[in-house]
Coordinates of N, CA and C in Angstrom, one line a residue:
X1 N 0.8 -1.2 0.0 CA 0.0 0.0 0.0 C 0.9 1.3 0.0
X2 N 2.5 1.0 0.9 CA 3.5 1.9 0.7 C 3.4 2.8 -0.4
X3 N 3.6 1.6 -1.5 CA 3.9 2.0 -2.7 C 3.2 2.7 -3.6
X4 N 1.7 2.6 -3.5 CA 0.8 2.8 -4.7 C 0.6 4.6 -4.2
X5 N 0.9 4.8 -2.9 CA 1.1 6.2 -2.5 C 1.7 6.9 -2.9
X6 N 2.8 6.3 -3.0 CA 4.4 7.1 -3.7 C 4.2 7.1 -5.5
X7 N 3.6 6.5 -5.8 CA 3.0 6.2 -7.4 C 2.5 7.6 -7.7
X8 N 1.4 7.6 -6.8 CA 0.1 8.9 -6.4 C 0.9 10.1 -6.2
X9 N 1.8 9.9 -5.4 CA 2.7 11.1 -5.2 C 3.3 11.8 -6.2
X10 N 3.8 10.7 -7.2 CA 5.2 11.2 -8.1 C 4.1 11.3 -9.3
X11 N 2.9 11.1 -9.8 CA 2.0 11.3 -10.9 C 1.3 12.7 -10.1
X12 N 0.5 13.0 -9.1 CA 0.6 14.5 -8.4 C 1.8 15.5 -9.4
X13 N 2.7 15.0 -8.5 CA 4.1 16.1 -8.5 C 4.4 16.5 -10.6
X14 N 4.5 15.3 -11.0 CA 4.5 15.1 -12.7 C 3.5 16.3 -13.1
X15 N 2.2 15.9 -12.5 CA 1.3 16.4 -13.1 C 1.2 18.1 -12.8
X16 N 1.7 18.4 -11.7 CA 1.3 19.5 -11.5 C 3.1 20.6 -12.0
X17 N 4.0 19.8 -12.3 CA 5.6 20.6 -13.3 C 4.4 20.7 -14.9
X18 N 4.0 19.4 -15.3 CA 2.9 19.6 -16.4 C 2.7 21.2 -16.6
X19 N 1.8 21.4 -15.4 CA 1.3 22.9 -15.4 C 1.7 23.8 -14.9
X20 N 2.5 23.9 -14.2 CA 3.3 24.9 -14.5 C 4.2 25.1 -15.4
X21 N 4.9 24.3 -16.4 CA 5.7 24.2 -17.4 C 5.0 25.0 -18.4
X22 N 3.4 24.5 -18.7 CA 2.6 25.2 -19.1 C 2.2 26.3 -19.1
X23 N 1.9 26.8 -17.9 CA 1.8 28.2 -17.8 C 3.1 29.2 -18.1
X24 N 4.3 29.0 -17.8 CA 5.5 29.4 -18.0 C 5.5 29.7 -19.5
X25 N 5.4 28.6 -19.8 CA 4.9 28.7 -21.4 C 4.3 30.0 -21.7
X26 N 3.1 29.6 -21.2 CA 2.2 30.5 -21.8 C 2.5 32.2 -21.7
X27 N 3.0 32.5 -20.4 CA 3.4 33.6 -20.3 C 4.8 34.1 -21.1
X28 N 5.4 33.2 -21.3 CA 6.4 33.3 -22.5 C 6.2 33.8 -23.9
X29 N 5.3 33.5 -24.1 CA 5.0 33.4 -25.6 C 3.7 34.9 -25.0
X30 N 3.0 35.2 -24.6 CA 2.9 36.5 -24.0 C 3.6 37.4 -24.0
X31 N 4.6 37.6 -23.0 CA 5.6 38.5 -22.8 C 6.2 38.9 -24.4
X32 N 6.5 37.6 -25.2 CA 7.1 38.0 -26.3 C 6.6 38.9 -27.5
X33 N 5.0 38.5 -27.2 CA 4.2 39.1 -28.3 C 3.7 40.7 -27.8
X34 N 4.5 40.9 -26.5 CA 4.2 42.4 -25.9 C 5.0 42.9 -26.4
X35 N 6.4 42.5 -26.4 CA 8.0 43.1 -26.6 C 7.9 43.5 -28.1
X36 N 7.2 42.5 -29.1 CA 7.6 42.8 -30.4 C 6.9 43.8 -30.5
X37 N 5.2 44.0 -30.0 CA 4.3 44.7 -30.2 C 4.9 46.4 -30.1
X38 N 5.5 46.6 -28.9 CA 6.7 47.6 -28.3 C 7.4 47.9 -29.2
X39 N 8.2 47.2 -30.2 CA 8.8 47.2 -30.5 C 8.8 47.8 -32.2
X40 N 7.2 47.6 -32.9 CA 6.7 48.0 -33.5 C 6.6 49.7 -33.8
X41 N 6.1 49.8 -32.2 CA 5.3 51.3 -32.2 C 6.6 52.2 -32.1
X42 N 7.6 51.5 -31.7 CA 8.9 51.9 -31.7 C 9.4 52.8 -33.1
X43 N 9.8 51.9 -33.4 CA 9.9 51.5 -34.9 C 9.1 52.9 -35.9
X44 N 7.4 52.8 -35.6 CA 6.8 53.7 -36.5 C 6.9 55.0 -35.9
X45 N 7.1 55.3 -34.6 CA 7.5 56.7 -33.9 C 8.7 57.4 -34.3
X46 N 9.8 56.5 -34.4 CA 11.1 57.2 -35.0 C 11.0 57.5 -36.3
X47 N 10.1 56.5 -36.9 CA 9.8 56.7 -38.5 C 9.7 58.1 -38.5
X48 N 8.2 58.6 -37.9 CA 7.6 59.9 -37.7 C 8.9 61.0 -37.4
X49 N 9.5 61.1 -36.7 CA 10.4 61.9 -36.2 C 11.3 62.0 -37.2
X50 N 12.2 61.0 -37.5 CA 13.0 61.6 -38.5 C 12.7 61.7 -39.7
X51 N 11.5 61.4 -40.4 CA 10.7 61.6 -41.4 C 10.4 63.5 -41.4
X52 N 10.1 63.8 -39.7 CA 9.5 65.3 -39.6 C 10.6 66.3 -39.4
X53 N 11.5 65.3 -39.0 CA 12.9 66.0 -39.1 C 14.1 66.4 -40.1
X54 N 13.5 65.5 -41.5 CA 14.4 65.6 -42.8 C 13.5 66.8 -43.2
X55 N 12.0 66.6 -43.1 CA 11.3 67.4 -43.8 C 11.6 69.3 -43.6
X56 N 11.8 69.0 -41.7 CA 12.3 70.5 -41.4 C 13.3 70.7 -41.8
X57 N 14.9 70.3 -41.6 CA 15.5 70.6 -42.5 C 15.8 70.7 -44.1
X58 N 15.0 70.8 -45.0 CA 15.2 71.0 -46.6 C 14.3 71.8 -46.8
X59 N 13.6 73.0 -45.4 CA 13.0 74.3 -45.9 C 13.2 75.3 -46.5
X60 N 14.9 74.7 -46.3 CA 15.8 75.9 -47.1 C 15.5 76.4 -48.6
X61 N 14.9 77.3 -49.0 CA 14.5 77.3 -50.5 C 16.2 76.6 -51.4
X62 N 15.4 76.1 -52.2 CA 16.2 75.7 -53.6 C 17.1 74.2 -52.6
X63 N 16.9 73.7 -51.4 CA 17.6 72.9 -50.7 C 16.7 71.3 -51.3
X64 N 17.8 70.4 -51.7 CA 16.9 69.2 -52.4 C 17.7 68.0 -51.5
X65 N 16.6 67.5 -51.5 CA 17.2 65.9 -50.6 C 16.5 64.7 -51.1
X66 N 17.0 63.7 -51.3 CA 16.2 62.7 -51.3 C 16.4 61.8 -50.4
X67 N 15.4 61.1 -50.1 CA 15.7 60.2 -48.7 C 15.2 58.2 -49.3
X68 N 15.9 57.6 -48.9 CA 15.5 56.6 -48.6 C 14.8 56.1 -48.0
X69 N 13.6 55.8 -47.8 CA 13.1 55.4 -46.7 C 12.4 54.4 -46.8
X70 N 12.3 53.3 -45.9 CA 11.9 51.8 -45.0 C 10.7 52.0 -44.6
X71 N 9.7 52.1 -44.7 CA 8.2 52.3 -44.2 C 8.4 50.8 -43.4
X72 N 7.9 51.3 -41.9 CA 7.9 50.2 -40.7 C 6.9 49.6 -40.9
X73 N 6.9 48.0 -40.0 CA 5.9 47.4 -39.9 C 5.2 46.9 -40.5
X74 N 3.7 46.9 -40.8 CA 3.0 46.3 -41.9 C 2.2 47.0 -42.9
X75 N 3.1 48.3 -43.4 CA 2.5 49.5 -44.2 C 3.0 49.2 -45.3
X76 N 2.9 49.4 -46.3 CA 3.4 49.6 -47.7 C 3.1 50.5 -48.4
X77 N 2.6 51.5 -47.9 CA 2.5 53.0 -48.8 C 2.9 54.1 -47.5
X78 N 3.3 55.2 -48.1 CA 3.3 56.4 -47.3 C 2.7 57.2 -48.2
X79 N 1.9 58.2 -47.6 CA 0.8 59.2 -48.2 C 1.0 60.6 -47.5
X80 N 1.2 61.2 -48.2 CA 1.3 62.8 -47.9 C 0.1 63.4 -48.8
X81 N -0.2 64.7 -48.0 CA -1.4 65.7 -48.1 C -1.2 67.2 -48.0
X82 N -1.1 67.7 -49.1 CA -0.5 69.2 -49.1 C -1.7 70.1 -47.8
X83 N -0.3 70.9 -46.9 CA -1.0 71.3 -45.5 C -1.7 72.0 -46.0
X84 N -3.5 72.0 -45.2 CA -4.5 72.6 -45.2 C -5.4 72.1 -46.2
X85 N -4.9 71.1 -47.1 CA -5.8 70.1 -48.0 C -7.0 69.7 -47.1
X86 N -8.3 69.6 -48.2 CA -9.2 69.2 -47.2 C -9.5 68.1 -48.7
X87 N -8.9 67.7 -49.5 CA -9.3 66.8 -50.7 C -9.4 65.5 -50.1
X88 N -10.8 65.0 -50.8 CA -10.8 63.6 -50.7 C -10.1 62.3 -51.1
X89 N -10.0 61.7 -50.5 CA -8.8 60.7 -51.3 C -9.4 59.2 -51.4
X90 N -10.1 58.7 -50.9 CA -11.1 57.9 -51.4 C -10.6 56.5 -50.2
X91 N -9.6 57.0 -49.5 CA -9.2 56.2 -48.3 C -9.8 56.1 -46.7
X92 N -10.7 55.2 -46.7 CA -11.4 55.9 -45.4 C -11.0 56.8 -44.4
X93 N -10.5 55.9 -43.5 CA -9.6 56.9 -42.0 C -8.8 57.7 -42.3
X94 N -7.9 58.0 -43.9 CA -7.6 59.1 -43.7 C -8.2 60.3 -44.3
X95 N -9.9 60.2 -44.5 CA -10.8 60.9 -45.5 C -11.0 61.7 -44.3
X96 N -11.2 60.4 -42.9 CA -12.2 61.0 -41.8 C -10.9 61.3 -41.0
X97 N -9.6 61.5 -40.9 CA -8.6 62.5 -40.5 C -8.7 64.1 -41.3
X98 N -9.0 64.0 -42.3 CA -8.5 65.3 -42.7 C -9.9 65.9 -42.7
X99 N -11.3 65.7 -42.8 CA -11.8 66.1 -42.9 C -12.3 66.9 -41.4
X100 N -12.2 66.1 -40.5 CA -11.8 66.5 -39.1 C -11.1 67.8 -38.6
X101 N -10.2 68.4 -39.7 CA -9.9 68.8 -39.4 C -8.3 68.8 -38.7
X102 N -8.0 67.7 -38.8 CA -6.4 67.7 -38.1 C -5.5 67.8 -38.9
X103 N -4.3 68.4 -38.7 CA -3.1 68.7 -39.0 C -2.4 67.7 -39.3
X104 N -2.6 66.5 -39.2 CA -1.6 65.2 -39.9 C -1.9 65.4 -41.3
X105 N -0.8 65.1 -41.9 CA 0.1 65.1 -43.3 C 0.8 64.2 -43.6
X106 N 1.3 63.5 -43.1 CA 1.3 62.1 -43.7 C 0.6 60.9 -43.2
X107 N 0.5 60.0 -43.8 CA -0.1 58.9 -43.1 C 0.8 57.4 -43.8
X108 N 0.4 56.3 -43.2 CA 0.8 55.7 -42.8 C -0.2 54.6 -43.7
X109 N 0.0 53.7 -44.8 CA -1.2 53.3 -45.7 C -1.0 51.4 -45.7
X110 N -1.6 50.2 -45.3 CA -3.0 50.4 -45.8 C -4.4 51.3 -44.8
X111 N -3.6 50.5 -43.3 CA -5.0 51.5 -42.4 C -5.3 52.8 -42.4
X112 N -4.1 53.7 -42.6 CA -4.4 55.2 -41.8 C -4.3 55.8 -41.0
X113 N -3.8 54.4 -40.1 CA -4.6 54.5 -38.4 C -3.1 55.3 -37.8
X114 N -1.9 55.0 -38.6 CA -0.4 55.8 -38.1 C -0.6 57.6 -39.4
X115 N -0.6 58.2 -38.7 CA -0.1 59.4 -38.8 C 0.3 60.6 -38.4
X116 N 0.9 61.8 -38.8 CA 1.6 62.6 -38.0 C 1.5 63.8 -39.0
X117 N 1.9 65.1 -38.1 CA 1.8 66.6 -38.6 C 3.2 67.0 -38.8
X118 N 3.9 66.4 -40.1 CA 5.4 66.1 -40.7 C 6.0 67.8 -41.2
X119 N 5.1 68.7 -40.7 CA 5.8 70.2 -40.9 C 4.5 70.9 -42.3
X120 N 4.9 71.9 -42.7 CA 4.1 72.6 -43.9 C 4.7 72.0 -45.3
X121 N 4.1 71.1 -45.9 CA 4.7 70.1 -46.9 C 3.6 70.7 -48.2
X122 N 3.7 70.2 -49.5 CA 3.5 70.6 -50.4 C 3.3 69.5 -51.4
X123 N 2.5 68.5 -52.2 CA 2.4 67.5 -52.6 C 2.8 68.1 -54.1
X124 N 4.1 67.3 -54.8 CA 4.0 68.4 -56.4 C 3.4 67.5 -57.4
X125 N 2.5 66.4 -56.9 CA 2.1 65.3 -57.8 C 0.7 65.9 -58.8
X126 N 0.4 67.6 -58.6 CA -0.3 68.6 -59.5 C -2.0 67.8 -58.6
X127 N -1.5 67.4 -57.4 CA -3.1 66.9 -56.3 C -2.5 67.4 -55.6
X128 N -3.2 67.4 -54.5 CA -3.3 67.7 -53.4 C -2.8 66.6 -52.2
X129 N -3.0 65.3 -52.4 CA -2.6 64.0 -52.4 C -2.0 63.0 -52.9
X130 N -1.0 62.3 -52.6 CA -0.1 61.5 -53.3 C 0.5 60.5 -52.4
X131 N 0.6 59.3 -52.7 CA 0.9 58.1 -51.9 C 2.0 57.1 -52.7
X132 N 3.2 57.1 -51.9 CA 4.1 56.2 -52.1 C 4.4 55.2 -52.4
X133 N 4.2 54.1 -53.2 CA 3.8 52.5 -52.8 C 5.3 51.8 -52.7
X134 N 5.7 51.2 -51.4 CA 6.9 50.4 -51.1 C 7.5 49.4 -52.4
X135 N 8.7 49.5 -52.5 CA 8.7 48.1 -53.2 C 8.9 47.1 -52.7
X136 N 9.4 45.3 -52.9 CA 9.5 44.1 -52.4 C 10.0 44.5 -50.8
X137 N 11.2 45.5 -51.3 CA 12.3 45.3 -50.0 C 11.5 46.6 -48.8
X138 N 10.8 46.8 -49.3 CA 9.9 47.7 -48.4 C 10.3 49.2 -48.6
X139 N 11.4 49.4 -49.3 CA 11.9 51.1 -49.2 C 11.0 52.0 -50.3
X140 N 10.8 53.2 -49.8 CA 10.4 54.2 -51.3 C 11.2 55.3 -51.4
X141 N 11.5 56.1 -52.3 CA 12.2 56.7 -52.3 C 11.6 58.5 -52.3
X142 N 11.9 59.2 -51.5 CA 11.3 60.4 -51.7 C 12.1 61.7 -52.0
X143 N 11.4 62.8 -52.7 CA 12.4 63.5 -52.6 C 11.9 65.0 -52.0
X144 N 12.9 65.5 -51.6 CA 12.2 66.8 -50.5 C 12.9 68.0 -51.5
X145 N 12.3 69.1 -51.9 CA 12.8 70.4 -52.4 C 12.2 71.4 -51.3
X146 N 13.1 71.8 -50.7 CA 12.5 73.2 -49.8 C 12.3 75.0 -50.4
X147 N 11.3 75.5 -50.1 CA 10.8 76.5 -50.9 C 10.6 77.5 -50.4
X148 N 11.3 77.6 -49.4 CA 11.6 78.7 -47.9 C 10.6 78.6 -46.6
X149 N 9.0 78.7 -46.8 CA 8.0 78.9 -46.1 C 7.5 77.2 -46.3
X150 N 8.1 76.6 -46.9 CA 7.2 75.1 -46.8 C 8.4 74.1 -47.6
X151 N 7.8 73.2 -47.9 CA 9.2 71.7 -48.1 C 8.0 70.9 -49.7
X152 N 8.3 71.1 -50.5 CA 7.3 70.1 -51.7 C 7.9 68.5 -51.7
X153 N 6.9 68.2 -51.5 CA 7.3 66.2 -51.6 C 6.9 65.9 -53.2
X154 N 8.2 65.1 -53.6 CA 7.6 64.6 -55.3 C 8.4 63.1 -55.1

């Protein structure tokens, strides 16, 4: 009868590393899918910033830059909107950003849901609106002409 206790004991003990090995787990694979998530918003923030920061510097009239740039995450277009455009662009959330009223100028495409107020920009695509489309490797290429009081994107 010793024995069949000690049986009971060590299938107990088994059973309960089972679950917690499991939970460990589970919080593992948790934790990780927070970090990358972090790590994302990261990622599209700096975008924002040095994207708003090439733009301020090349307001230099007749100042031309072209930039490389990596669109983060799971975007493949960047879209710019000449400042104080109220034109429709046939893209939802960013129809119902600008119509709103807000000062974001570029966006962030397919959702819309990433964008920012990247300085007094100037779309020269002869619209008001103009969107970038990434290639394979994800980069688009832009180019900034500064016009003293504003920066034209072509």
């Amino acid at each position: 009868m010793h024995k069949k206790a000690q049986i009971l004991g060590q299938v107990f003990i088994y059973i309960l590393l089972v679950i917690v090995f499991g939970l460990i787990l589970v919080y593992g694979v948790y934790a990780v899918g927070q970090l990358m998530n972090r790590a994302e918003k990261i990622e599209i923030e700096k975008f924002k910033i040095d994207l708003r920061n090439d733009i301020a510097n090349t307001k230099e009239f007749e100042s031309v830059e072209v930039l490389d740039l990596r669109i983060p995450g799971k975007f493949n277009e960047l879209c710019f909107s000449s400042s104080g455009s109220t034109s429709i662009t046939g893209r939802g959330l960013i129809d119902d950003k600008i119509k709103s009223g807000a000062k974001d100028n570029m966006f962030l495409y397919p959702t819309g849901s990433e964008s920012a107020d990247v300085g007094v920009i100037e779309v020269a695509s002869g619209q008001n609106f103009y969107c970038f489309k990434a290639g394979d490797n994800g980069y688009i290429q832009v180019k900034l002409k500064g016009l003293g009081d504003r920066t034209r994107v072509c």
